[in-house]
Coordinates of C-alpha atoms and ligand atoms in Angstrom, one line a residue:
M761 CA -20.5 11.3 5.3
S762 CA -18.7 8.1 4.4
K763 CA -16.4 6.5 7.1
K764 CA -12.7 6.2 6.6
I765 CA -10.0 4.1 8.3
A766 CA -6.4 4.7 7.2
I767 CA -3.7 2.1 7.7
D768 CA -0.1 3.0 6.9
G769 CA 3.2 1.4 7.6
P770 CA 6.2 -0.2 6.1
A771 CA 6.2 -3.2 3.7
G772 CA 5.6 -6.5 5.5
A773 CA 3.9 -5.2 8.5
G774 CA 0.7 -7.1 7.5
K775 CA -1.3 -4.1 6.3
S776 CA -3.3 -5.7 3.5
T777 CA -4.2 -8.9 5.4
I778 CA -5.4 -6.9 8.4
A779 CA -7.1 -4.2 6.4
K780 CA -9.1 -6.9 4.6
L781 CA -10.2 -8.5 7.9
V782 CA -11.2 -5.1 9.3
A783 CA -13.1 -4.1 6.2
K784 CA -15.0 -7.4 6.1
D785 CA -16.0 -7.2 9.8
L786 CA -17.2 -3.6 9.5
G787 CA -18.8 -3.9 6.1
F788 CA -16.4 -1.4 4.5
I789 CA -14.6 -1.6 1.2
Y790 CA -10.9 -2.4 1.3
V791 CA -8.8 -0.2 -0.9
D792 CA -5.3 -1.3 -1.7
T793 CA -3.4 1.8 -2.9
G794 CA -0.2 -0.1 -3.5
A795 CA -2.0 -2.0 -6.3
M796 CA -2.6 1.4 -8.0
Y797 CA 1.1 2.3 -7.9
R798 CA 1.8 -1.2 -9.2
A799 CA -0.6 -0.8 -12.1
M800 CA 1.1 2.5 -13.0
A801 CA 4.5 0.8 -12.8
L802 CA 3.3 -1.9 -15.2
Y803 CA 2.3 0.8 -17.6
M804 CA 5.8 2.2 -17.3
I805 CA 7.3 -1.2 -18.0
N806 CA 5.0 -1.8 -21.0
N807 CA 6.1 1.5 -22.4
K808 CA 9.8 0.7 -21.8
I809 CA 10.3 3.7 -19.6
D810 CA 13.6 4.1 -17.7
P811 CA 12.9 4.1 -14.0
A812 CA 15.5 6.9 -13.5
D813 CA 13.8 9.2 -16.2
S814 CA 11.4 11.3 -14.1
E815 CA 10.4 13.5 -17.0
K816 CA 9.4 10.6 -19.1
I817 CA 7.5 9.1 -16.1
S818 CA 5.6 12.4 -15.6
E819 CA 4.7 12.5 -19.3
T820 CA 3.7 8.8 -19.6
C821 CA 1.5 8.7 -16.5
K822 CA -0.9 11.2 -18.2
S823 CA -2.1 8.5 -20.6
A824 CA -2.5 5.7 -17.9
D825 CA -6.2 5.3 -17.1
I826 CA -6.3 3.4 -13.8
T827 CA -9.7 2.5 -12.3
I828 CA -10.8 0.3 -9.4
K829 CA -13.8 -1.9 -9.2
H830 CA -14.9 -4.3 -6.5
E831 CA -16.1 -7.7 -7.8
N832 CA -17.3 -10.2 -5.2
G833 CA -15.6 -8.3 -2.5
I834 CA -12.2 -8.4 -4.3
Q835 CA -10.5 -5.2 -5.6
V836 CA -9.9 -5.4 -9.3
V837 CA -7.5 -2.9 -10.9
Y838 CA -8.0 -1.9 -14.5
L839 CA -5.3 -0.3 -16.6
N840 CA -6.7 1.3 -19.8
G841 CA -9.6 -1.1 -19.6
E842 CA -7.7 -4.3 -18.9
N843 CA -7.9 -6.3 -15.6
V844 CA -4.2 -6.3 -14.4
N845 CA -4.6 -8.0 -11.0
S846 CA -2.7 -11.1 -12.1
L847 CA 0.2 -9.0 -13.6
I848 CA 1.1 -6.6 -10.8
R849 CA 2.6 -8.9 -8.1
T850 CA 6.0 -9.6 -9.7
E851 CA 9.4 -8.4 -8.4
A852 CA 9.9 -6.4 -11.6
V853 CA 6.6 -4.5 -11.1
G854 CA 7.4 -4.0 -7.4
N855 CA 10.8 -2.5 -8.2
M856 CA 9.4 -0.2 -10.9
A857 CA 6.6 0.8 -8.4
S858 CA 9.3 1.7 -5.9
A859 CA 10.9 4.0 -8.4
S860 CA 7.8 5.5 -10.1
S861 CA 5.9 6.1 -6.9
V862 CA 8.5 8.8 -6.0
N863 CA 7.3 10.9 -8.9
G864 CA 5.1 13.8 -7.9
D865 CA 2.8 13.6 -11.0
V866 CA 2.2 9.9 -10.5
R867 CA 1.3 10.6 -6.8
K868 CA -1.0 13.5 -7.6
K869 CA -3.0 11.4 -10.1
L870 CA -3.4 8.4 -7.8
V871 CA -4.1 10.4 -4.7
E872 CA -7.0 12.1 -6.5
L873 CA -8.4 8.8 -7.5
Q874 CA -8.1 7.5 -4.0
Q875 CA -9.8 10.5 -2.5
K876 CA -12.6 10.2 -5.0
L877 CA -13.2 6.6 -4.1
A878 CA -13.4 7.4 -0.4
E879 CA -16.0 10.2 -1.0
T880 CA -18.9 7.9 -1.5
V881 CA -18.2 4.6 0.3
D882 CA -17.0 3.5 3.7
V883 CA -13.3 2.5 3.2
V884 CA -10.4 0.9 4.9
M885 CA -7.5 2.1 2.8
D886 CA -3.9 1.0 3.2
G887 CA -0.7 2.5 1.9
R888 CA 2.2 4.8 3.0
D889 CA 0.6 8.3 3.0
I890 CA -3.1 7.6 3.7
G891 CA -3.3 9.2 7.1
T892 CA -0.9 12.0 6.2
V893 CA -1.9 13.0 2.7
V894 CA -4.8 11.1 1.2
L895 CA -7.3 11.0 4.0
P896 CA -6.2 13.6 6.6
N897 CA -9.7 13.6 8.1
A898 CA -9.9 9.8 8.5
D899 CA -12.1 8.6 11.4
L900 CA -9.3 6.4 12.6
K901 CA -5.6 6.3 11.6
I902 CA -3.4 3.4 12.3
F903 CA 0.4 3.2 11.8
L904 CA 1.1 -0.5 11.7
T905 CA 4.6 -1.7 12.1
A906 CA 6.7 -4.7 13.2
S907 CA 10.4 -5.2 13.8
S908 CA 12.6 -5.7 10.7
R909 CA 13.4 -9.2 11.9
V910 CA 9.8 -10.2 12.3
R911 CA 9.0 -8.8 8.8
A912 CA 11.9 -10.7 7.3
E913 CA 10.8 -13.9 9.0
R914 CA 7.3 -13.5 7.5
R915 CA 8.7 -12.9 4.0
F916 CA 11.1 -15.8 4.4
K917 CA 8.2 -18.1 5.2
E918 CA 6.2 -16.9 2.2
L919 CA 9.1 -17.4 -0.2
T920 CA 10.2 -20.8 1.1
A921 CA 6.5 -21.9 1.0
K922 CA 6.7 -21.1 -2.7
G923 CA 9.8 -23.2 -3.0
E924 CA 12.2 -20.2 -3.5
E925 CA 15.6 -20.3 -1.9
C926 CA 16.5 -17.3 0.1
S927 CA 18.5 -16.0 3.1
I928 CA 16.7 -14.4 6.0
D929 CA 19.6 -12.0 6.6
V930 CA 19.6 -10.8 3.0
I931 CA 15.8 -10.2 3.2
E932 CA 16.2 -8.3 6.5
K933 CA 18.9 -6.1 4.9
D934 CA 16.6 -5.4 1.9
I935 CA 13.8 -4.5 4.3
I936 CA 16.0 -2.0 6.3
E937 CA 17.1 -0.4 3.0
R938 CA 13.6 -0.1 1.7
D939 CA 12.3 1.4 5.0
Y940 CA 15.1 4.0 4.7
R941 CA 14.2 4.9 1.1
D942 CA 10.4 5.0 1.8
S943 CA 10.8 7.3 4.9
H944 CA 13.4 9.6 3.3
R945 CA 11.9 10.3 -0.1
E946 CA 10.9 13.9 -0.8
N947 CA 7.3 13.3 -1.9
S948 CA 5.0 11.9 0.8
P949 CA 7.6 10.0 2.8
L950 CA 6.4 7.1 5.0
K951 CA 5.7 8.6 8.4
Q952 CA 3.3 8.3 11.2
A953 CA 0.5 10.9 11.2
D954 CA 0.5 13.0 14.5
D955 CA -3.0 11.6 15.3
A956 CA -2.4 8.0 14.2
V957 CA -2.4 5.1 16.7
L958 CA 0.9 3.1 16.6
V959 CA 0.3 -0.7 16.5
D960 CA 3.3 -2.9 16.7
S961 CA 2.3 -6.4 15.3
S962 CA 5.7 -8.1 16.1
N963 CA 4.2 -10.2 18.9
M964 CA 0.6 -10.2 17.9
T965 CA -1.5 -12.6 15.7
I966 CA -3.3 -11.2 12.6
E967 CA -6.6 -11.7 14.5
E968 CA -5.4 -9.8 17.5
V969 CA -4.3 -6.9 15.4
A970 CA -7.5 -6.8 13.4
G971 CA -9.5 -7.0 16.7
R972 CA -7.6 -4.2 18.2
I973 CA -8.3 -1.9 15.2
I974 CA -12.0 -2.8 15.2
E975 CA -12.1 -2.0 18.9
L976 CA -10.4 1.3 18.4
Y977 CA -12.8 2.2 15.6
R978 CA -15.9 1.3 17.7
S979 CA -14.7 3.2 20.7
K980 CA -14.3 6.3 18.5
S981 CA -17.7 6.1 16.7
Ligands
DC1820 O1 2.4 -2.0 -0.7 P1 3.0 -2.4 -2.1 O2 4.3 -3.2 -2.0 O3 2.0 -3.0 -3.0 O4 3.4 -1.0 -2.8 C1 4.0 -0.9 -4.0 C2 4.9 0.4 -4.1 O5 4.0 1.6 -4.1 C3 5.8 0.5 -2.9 O6 7.1 0.9 -3.5 C4 5.3 1.7 -2.1 C5 4.5 2.5 -3.1 N1 3.3 3.0 -2.4 C6 3.3 4.4 -2.1 O7 4.3 5.1 -2.4 N2 2.2 5.0 -1.6 C7 1.1 4.2 -1.3 N3 0.0 4.8 -0.8 C8 1.1 2.8 -1.5 C9 2.2 2.3 -2.1

């Protein structure tokens, strides 16, 4: 049986950075499920779908063929045969992903793909519903969080490093609103699985968090 580690939590908690480190250390494959929702969102944008039109989203998602490959340890997302890694990290795609990931048909399709991936290889998978819906039998479940202020500070640093002007208070307000949306949606809301270990990264370094998760995994297996 392949091994599975699930890492869920709100945006900005450091899930992907930490999941990559844990996967590398344990020799597992890192699966970024947010990238799949982003690829689906890109497809919606390319087809000029209104984010509020759930019927159209349900219909359109049927013709999106999303596949994942790992090339030199990096996850590559293909949308209908095209590598879309460099196209899915924009604000526009993120906003559409936030709207289209609410759709039950989109979720069903991507959850099936995620479950299939985890059947044959050892994975560290991150997202919002991995421990609760995608991999309910994961060997280890982590709910990774950090205070909204700390997450806003991290985002502020990223944006200012890119030369973008922004306000930390506005970023924090956006984070609080997004947390509320993510945890109150009808389909697969963001919530800690009953058997997940809560890790608060507010006062921890990336290495400390990764080390703690690896230690938790080793103590269980
Ligand atoms: O983690 P991210 O920002 O790349 O995620 C993009 C969007 O997809 C975000 O709005 C949350 C959503 N998402 C989800 O609903 N379920 C997942 N398992 C992963 C991401």
